[in-house]
CSV table of C-alpha atoms in Angstrom, one decimal:
chain,number,residue,atom,x,y,z
A,14,MET,CA,73.7,63.9,148.6
A,15,ALA,CA,76.8,61.7,148.7
A,16,GLU,CA,76.7,61.5,152.5
A,17,LYS,CA,73.2,60.1,152.5
A,18,ASP,CA,73.9,57.5,149.8
A,19,ASP,CA,70.4,58.4,148.5
A,20,ASN,CA,70.4,57.5,144.9
A,21,ASP,CA,66.7,58.2,144.7
A,22,SER,CA,67.4,62.0,145.2
A,23,GLU,CA,66.1,64.1,142.4
A,24,GLY,CA,68.9,64.6,139.8
A,25,VAL,CA,71.2,61.9,141.2
A,26,LYS,CA,71.5,58.5,139.6
A,27,PRO,CA,74.1,55.8,139.0
A,28,LEU,CA,76.0,56.4,135.7
A,29,LYS,CA,75.2,53.6,133.3
A,30,GLY,CA,78.1,51.4,132.1
A,31,PHE,CA,79.9,51.3,135.4
A,32,GLY,CA,78.1,48.5,137.2
A,33,GLY,CA,78.5,48.6,140.9
A,34,ALA,CA,81.5,50.9,140.9
A,35,GLY,CA,79.7,53.5,142.9
A,36,VAL,CA,79.9,56.1,140.1
A,37,LEU,CA,77.0,58.6,140.4
A,38,GLU,CA,75.9,61.3,138.1
A,39,VAL,CA,74.3,64.6,139.2
A,40,VAL,CA,72.0,66.1,136.6
A,41,GLU,CA,71.0,69.8,136.8
A,42,GLU,CA,68.7,71.4,134.2
A,43,GLU,CA,68.8,75.2,133.9
A,44,ARG,CA,67.5,77.7,131.3
A,45,SER,CA,71.1,78.1,130.2
A,46,GLY,CA,71.5,74.4,129.6
A,47,ALA,CA,72.0,71.0,131.2
A,48,TYR,CA,74.9,70.3,133.5
A,49,ARG,CA,76.4,67.0,134.7
A,50,ALA,CA,78.9,66.1,137.4
A,51,VAL,CA,80.1,62.6,137.8
A,52,TYR,CA,81.6,61.4,141.1
A,53,ILE,CA,82.5,58.3,143.0
A,54,VAL,CA,81.4,57.5,146.5
A,55,LYS,CA,82.6,53.9,147.2
A,56,PHE,CA,85.8,55.0,149.0
A,57,THR,CA,85.7,55.6,152.7
A,58,GLY,CA,86.6,59.2,153.6
A,59,ILE,CA,87.1,60.5,150.1
A,60,VAL,CA,84.8,61.6,147.2
A,61,TYR,CA,86.4,62.0,143.9
A,62,VAL,CA,84.8,64.3,141.3
A,63,LEU,CA,85.6,62.4,138.0
A,64,HIS,CA,84.2,65.0,135.6
A,65,ALA,CA,81.8,67.9,135.4
A,66,PHE,CA,80.5,69.4,132.1
A,67,GLN,CA,77.7,71.3,130.4
A,68,LYS,CA,75.7,69.1,128.1
A,69,LYS,CA,75.7,70.7,124.6
A,70,SER,CA,73.0,68.7,122.9
A,71,LYS,CA,69.4,69.1,123.9
A,72,THR,CA,68.2,66.1,121.9
A,73,VAL,CA,70.8,63.4,122.6
A,74,ILE,CA,70.3,61.9,126.1
A,75,LYS,CA,73.3,59.6,126.1
A,76,THR,CA,76.6,60.9,127.5
A,77,PRO,CA,79.1,61.1,124.6
A,78,VAL,CA,81.7,58.3,124.3
A,79,GLU,CA,84.7,60.6,124.8
A,80,LYS,CA,83.3,61.8,128.1
A,81,ILE,CA,82.7,58.2,129.2
A,82,ASP,CA,86.3,57.4,128.3
A,83,LYS,CA,87.5,60.4,130.3
A,84,ILE,CA,85.4,59.3,133.3
A,85,ARG,CA,86.7,55.7,133.0
A,86,ASN,CA,90.3,56.8,132.9
A,87,ARG,CA,89.9,59.2,135.8
A,88,LEU,CA,88.1,56.4,137.8
A,89,LYS,CA,91.2,54.1,137.3
A,90,ALA,CA,93.4,57.0,138.5
A,91,ALA,CA,91.2,57.6,141.5
A,92,GLU,CA,91.2,53.9,142.4
A,93,LYS,CA,95.1,53.9,142.2
A,94,HIS,CA,95.3,57.1,144.2
A,95,TYR,CA,92.9,55.7,146.9
A,96,ALA,CA,94.9,52.5,147.2
A,97,GLN,CA,98.1,54.6,147.8
A,98,TRP,CA,96.3,56.8,150.3
A,99,VAL,CA,95.1,53.8,152.3
A,100,ASP,CA,98.6,52.3,152.2
A,101,GLU,CA,100.2,55.6,153.4
A,102,ARG,CA,97.7,55.8,156.3
A,103,ALA,CA,98.4,52.2,157.3
A,104,ARG,CA,102.2,52.9,157.4
A,105,ALA,CA,101.6,56.1,159.3
A,106,ARG,CA,99.6,54.2,161.9
A,107,GLN,CA,102.4,51.6,162.2
A,108,ARG,CA,105.0,54.4,162.8
A,109,SER,CA,102.7,55.9,165.4
A,110,VAL,CA,102.4,52.5,167.2
A,111,GLY,CA,106.1,52.1,167.2
A,112,LEU,CA,106.7,55.5,168.7
A,113,ARG,CA,104.1,54.9,171.4
A,114,ARG,CA,105.9,51.6,172.3
A,115,ARG,CA,109.3,53.4,172.5
A,116,TRP,CA,107.7,56.1,174.6
A,117,LYS,CA,106.2,53.6,177.1
A,118,ARG,CA,109.6,51.8,177.3
A,119,ALA,CA,111.4,55.1,177.9
A,120,ALA,CA,108.9,56.2,180.5
A,121,GLY,CA,109.6,53.0,182.4
A,122,THR,CA,113.3,53.7,182.7
A,123,SER,CA,115.1,56.2,185.0
A,124,SER,CA,116.5,58.2,182.1
A,125,PRO,CA,114.6,61.2,180.9
A,126,ILE,CA,112.4,60.9,177.8
A,127,TRP,CA,114.4,63.6,176.1
A,128,ASP,CA,117.6,61.5,176.3
A,129,PHE,CA,115.7,58.6,174.9
A,130,PHE,CA,114.6,60.4,171.7
A,131,ASN,CA,117.9,62.5,171.4
A,132,PRO,CA,120.8,60.1,172.4
A,133,ILE,CA,124.2,61.7,172.8
């Protein structure tokens, strides 16, 4: 469902109160009760499951405030984690480019590559 970005799918809808944050709620009704899973899809390459729970009340439609607070706190943590992940990937790419440059310079010299990476 998340891959399609199809919010019209049965049982999937944006969670109210989060604006355009990309927070979606999966609703599943069973004989044993109603279940909810809340996840975020706005990040490239990662889907964070923010909360999953069984709905206790059959009469109250609104998600309880304490669950919304938990989701909001986990969303903040996911945003922070994603920013760190993106930063780490960018630094890894920079290290990789630096190694490739050194490799090319070493390949252009008469000394073996091994000596370049393991100087005596």
